């Protein structure tokens, strides 16, 4: 096996996926930045959840809003739903854990808050129930998905934002999601701090 060639293909695939995504995703990312910033300025909060492997990215995004990204600024109100071990513990033994995020949203979510979901696969029951609960609480949803969005896209309302990574491989989708999250952090900071370039 030629490992160097295999590694080169990974880099090339990543670059292609990123460039393919740029034109189609710039506008929805900008829209997401604007609604998150508006919510934060109106004393709203951002609730974030990720399905399976995306839960780490959800926690990281919330931490970057609270602790800062690349610019010095006050903490922003964000919470990763997958980070609260004491809340999740009672559900851990329950095989029907679809309500894992939903219950937290119903307890914490308020009108004007934002739910941001991350899932490379479109049919995660936890994510679908989370979106339903956010709508119950009059929250807007920003959903990061894979190429088609499937069941997730079908649940989104006209005021929600769907940002789909135009890729089919899970690794490429997750790489694009991380880039999108960094764009969100940067854009939010720039709007809040009045940075022009």
Tab-separated table of C-alpha atoms in Angstrom:
chain	number	residue	atom	x	y	z
A	1	UNK	CA	0.000	0.000	0.000
A	2	UNK	CA	1.269	3.439	-0.944
A	3	UNK	CA	0.397	5.481	2.157
A	4	UNK	CA	1.720	8.742	0.695
A	5	UNK	CA	-0.622	8.447	-2.295
A	6	UNK	CA	-3.538	7.560	-0.012
A	7	UNK	CA	-2.858	10.567	2.219
A	8	UNK	CA	-2.577	12.788	-0.865
A	9	UNK	CA	-6.025	11.608	-2.021
A	10	UNK	CA	-7.499	12.517	1.372
A	11	UNK	CA	-6.126	16.066	1.065
A	12	UNK	CA	-7.317	16.353	-2.539
A	13	UNK	CA	-10.808	15.088	-1.641
A	14	UNK	CA	-10.982	17.583	1.218
A	15	UNK	CA	-9.923	20.461	-1.026
A	16	UNK	CA	-12.460	19.518	-3.723
A	17	UNK	CA	-15.294	19.227	-1.191
A	18	UNK	CA	-14.384	22.579	0.372
A	19	UNK	CA	-14.266	24.397	-2.958
A	20	UNK	CA	-17.515	22.768	-4.115
A	21	UNK	CA	-19.195	23.953	-0.900
A	22	UNK	CA	-17.991	27.559	-1.011
A	23	UNK	CA	-20.412	29.033	-3.550
A	24	UNK	CA	-23.519	27.195	-2.366
A	25	UNK	CA	-22.953	27.641	1.381
A	26	UNK	CA	-21.682	31.212	1.748
A	27	UNK	CA	-25.198	32.734	1.760
A	28	UNK	CA	-26.790	30.310	4.263
A	29	UNK	CA	-23.747	30.609	6.556
A	30	UNK	CA	-24.052	34.409	6.438
A	31	UNK	CA	-27.766	34.087	7.243
A	32	UNK	CA	-26.972	31.825	10.205
A	33	UNK	CA	-24.410	34.327	11.503
A	34	UNK	CA	-27.011	37.093	11.339
A	35	UNK	CA	-29.754	35.212	13.198
A	36	UNK	CA	-27.373	33.902	15.877
A	37	UNK	CA	-25.991	37.405	16.440
A	38	UNK	CA	-29.476	38.917	16.561
A	39	UNK	CA	-30.558	36.321	19.125
A	40	UNK	CA	-27.498	36.946	21.300
A	41	UNK	CA	-28.001	40.734	21.153
A	42	UNK	CA	-31.609	40.200	22.244
A	43	UNK	CA	-30.485	38.175	25.306
A	44	UNK	CA	-31.160	34.850	23.594
A	45	UNK	CA	-29.001	31.783	23.896
A	46	UNK	CA	-27.654	29.193	21.510
A	47	UNK	CA	-28.369	25.532	22.268
A	48	UNK	CA	-26.180	23.119	20.311
A	49	UNK	CA	-26.469	19.374	19.800
A	50	UNK	CA	-24.716	16.856	17.617
A	51	UNK	CA	-25.569	13.314	16.700
A	52	UNK	CA	-23.025	10.646	17.704
A	53	UNK	CA	-19.613	11.692	16.352
A	54	UNK	CA	-20.716	15.308	15.953
A	55	UNK	CA	-21.337	15.777	19.681
A	56	UNK	CA	-17.685	16.763	20.169
A	57	UNK	CA	-18.034	19.483	17.517
A	58	UNK	CA	-21.210	20.698	19.257
A	59	UNK	CA	-19.337	21.006	22.561
A	60	UNK	CA	-16.421	22.759	20.874
A	61	UNK	CA	-18.684	25.295	19.126
A	62	UNK	CA	-20.510	26.130	22.366
A	63	UNK	CA	-17.156	26.492	24.154
A	64	UNK	CA	-15.884	28.857	21.460
A	65	UNK	CA	-18.961	31.050	21.883
A	66	UNK	CA	-18.571	31.101	25.656
A	67	UNK	CA	-14.769	31.357	25.840
A	68	UNK	CA	-13.944	33.201	22.619
A	69	UNK	CA	-12.706	32.219	19.195
A	70	UNK	CA	-9.860	34.350	17.822
A	71	UNK	CA	-10.822	37.793	19.122
A	72	UNK	CA	-11.142	39.001	22.703
A	73	UNK	CA	-14.786	39.610	23.595
A	74	UNK	CA	-17.292	38.971	26.399
A	75	UNK	CA	-18.716	35.467	26.818
A	76	UNK	CA	-21.755	34.576	24.745
A	77	UNK	CA	-24.704	32.491	25.966
A	78	UNK	CA	-24.253	29.023	24.479
A	79	UNK	CA	-24.765	25.516	25.814
A	80	UNK	CA	-23.928	22.113	24.317
A	81	UNK	CA	-26.784	19.774	25.187
A	82	UNK	CA	-24.516	16.717	25.014
A	83	UNK	CA	-22.176	18.154	27.663
A	84	UNK	CA	-24.426	17.871	30.706
A	85	UNK	CA	-23.533	14.400	32.036
A	86	UNK	CA	-25.787	14.629	35.105
A	87	UNK	CA	-28.832	15.396	32.951
A	88	UNK	CA	-27.991	12.655	30.462
A	89	UNK	CA	-27.198	9.970	33.057
A	90	UNK	CA	-30.805	8.925	33.828
A	91	UNK	CA	-31.416	8.345	30.106
A	92	UNK	CA	-28.226	6.361	29.533
A	93	UNK	CA	-29.815	3.060	30.590
A	94	UNK	CA	-32.953	3.711	28.579
A	95	UNK	CA	-32.759	2.116	25.107
A	96	UNK	CA	-35.206	4.744	23.777
A	97	UNK	CA	-32.971	7.802	24.082
A	98	UNK	CA	-34.559	9.810	21.283
A	99	UNK	CA	-35.538	12.433	23.872
A	100	UNK	CA	-31.935	12.988	24.932
A	101	UNK	CA	-31.812	16.556	23.582
A	102	UNK	CA	-35.521	17.201	23.338
A	103	UNK	CA	-36.114	17.199	27.096
A	104	UNK	CA	-33.310	19.712	27.650
A	105	UNK	CA	-34.684	21.985	24.932
A	106	UNK	CA	-38.149	21.884	26.484
A	107	UNK	CA	-36.612	22.759	29.873
A	108	UNK	CA	-34.150	25.445	28.726
A	109	UNK	CA	-35.369	26.793	25.397
A	110	UNK	CA	-37.244	30.080	25.107
A	111	UNK	CA	-38.718	31.978	22.158
A	112	UNK	CA	-35.899	33.817	20.416
A	113	UNK	CA	-33.272	31.199	21.285
A	114	UNK	CA	-31.526	29.276	18.520
A	115	UNK	CA	-30.996	25.522	18.202
A	116	UNK	CA	-28.002	24.507	16.106
A	117	UNK	CA	-27.868	20.814	15.170
A	118	UNK	CA	-25.022	18.847	13.615
A	119	UNK	CA	-25.429	15.470	11.990
A	120	UNK	CA	-23.787	14.021	8.897
A	121	UNK	CA	-26.756	11.641	8.602
A	122	UNK	CA	-30.231	13.004	8.111
A	123	UNK	CA	-32.400	10.613	10.086
A	124	UNK	CA	-31.053	10.790	13.639
A	125	UNK	CA	-34.122	10.420	15.906
A	126	UNK	CA	-32.443	12.539	18.611
A	127	UNK	CA	-31.878	15.402	16.174
A	128	UNK	CA	-35.378	15.123	14.698
A	129	UNK	CA	-36.997	15.256	18.144
A	130	UNK	CA	-34.728	18.164	19.101
A	131	UNK	CA	-35.936	20.145	16.082
A	132	UNK	CA	-39.574	19.401	16.962
A	133	UNK	CA	-39.028	20.562	20.546
A	134	UNK	CA	-37.273	23.738	19.385
A	135	UNK	CA	-40.256	24.577	17.207
A	136	UNK	CA	-42.557	23.938	20.186
A	137	UNK	CA	-40.567	26.591	22.054
A	138	UNK	CA	-40.712	29.050	19.115
A	139	UNK	CA	-36.987	28.717	18.518
A	140	UNK	CA	-35.335	28.977	15.128
A	141	UNK	CA	-33.196	26.071	13.967
A	142	UNK	CA	-29.913	26.004	12.088
A	143	UNK	CA	-29.290	22.452	10.862
A	144	UNK	CA	-25.929	21.268	9.559
A	145	UNK	CA	-26.349	18.027	7.626
A	146	UNK	CA	-24.868	15.944	4.848
A	147	UNK	CA	-25.691	16.280	1.183
A	148	UNK	CA	-29.470	15.878	1.045
A	149	UNK	CA	-30.596	16.601	4.587
A	150	UNK	CA	-33.418	14.058	4.206
A	151	UNK	CA	-35.784	13.929	7.193
A	152	UNK	CA	-34.017	16.856	8.878
A	153	UNK	CA	-34.629	19.141	5.906
A	154	UNK	CA	-38.295	18.117	5.829
A	155	UNK	CA	-38.797	19.258	9.450
A	156	UNK	CA	-37.316	22.711	8.964
A	157	UNK	CA	-39.620	25.694	8.757
A	158	UNK	CA	-39.369	28.767	6.525
A	159	UNK	CA	-37.492	30.738	9.222
A	160	UNK	CA	-34.937	27.967	9.800
A	161	UNK	CA	-31.628	27.598	7.986
A	162	UNK	CA	-30.363	24.388	6.413
A	163	UNK	CA	-26.625	24.234	5.769
A	164	UNK	CA	-25.777	21.005	4.006
A	165	UNK	CA	-22.269	19.814	3.282
A	166	UNK	CA	-22.248	18.737	-0.385
A	167	UNK	CA	-20.434	15.453	0.234
A	168	UNK	CA	-21.348	11.836	0.790
A	169	UNK	CA	-18.420	10.572	2.878
A	170	UNK	CA	-18.881	11.135	6.595
A	171	UNK	CA	-15.283	12.345	7.011
A	172	UNK	CA	-15.722	15.057	4.360
A	173	UNK	CA	-19.071	16.135	5.844
A	174	UNK	CA	-17.579	16.461	9.324
A	175	UNK	CA	-14.583	18.392	7.977
A	176	UNK	CA	-16.939	20.817	6.240
A	177	UNK	CA	-19.056	21.132	9.377
A	178	UNK	CA	-15.977	22.145	11.359
A	179	UNK	CA	-15.096	24.787	8.754
A	180	UNK	CA	-18.700	26.049	8.823
A	181	UNK	CA	-18.594	26.298	12.628
A	182	UNK	CA	-15.350	28.298	12.400
A	183	UNK	CA	-17.000	30.608	9.851
A	184	UNK	CA	-19.929	31.083	12.239
A	185	UNK	CA	-17.614	31.912	15.167
A	186	UNK	CA	-15.602	34.359	13.086
A	187	UNK	CA	-18.673	36.046	11.609
A	188	UNK	CA	-20.420	36.373	14.974
A	189	UNK	CA	-17.310	37.947	16.502
A	190	UNK	CA	-16.939	40.351	13.585
A	191	UNK	CA	-20.580	41.476	13.738
A	192	UNK	CA	-20.502	41.910	17.512
A	193	UNK	CA	-17.191	43.768	17.529
A	194	UNK	CA	-17.671	45.760	14.322
A	195	UNK	CA	-14.655	44.221	12.548
A	196	UNK	CA	-14.646	45.162	8.858
A	197	UNK	CA	-12.072	42.790	7.302
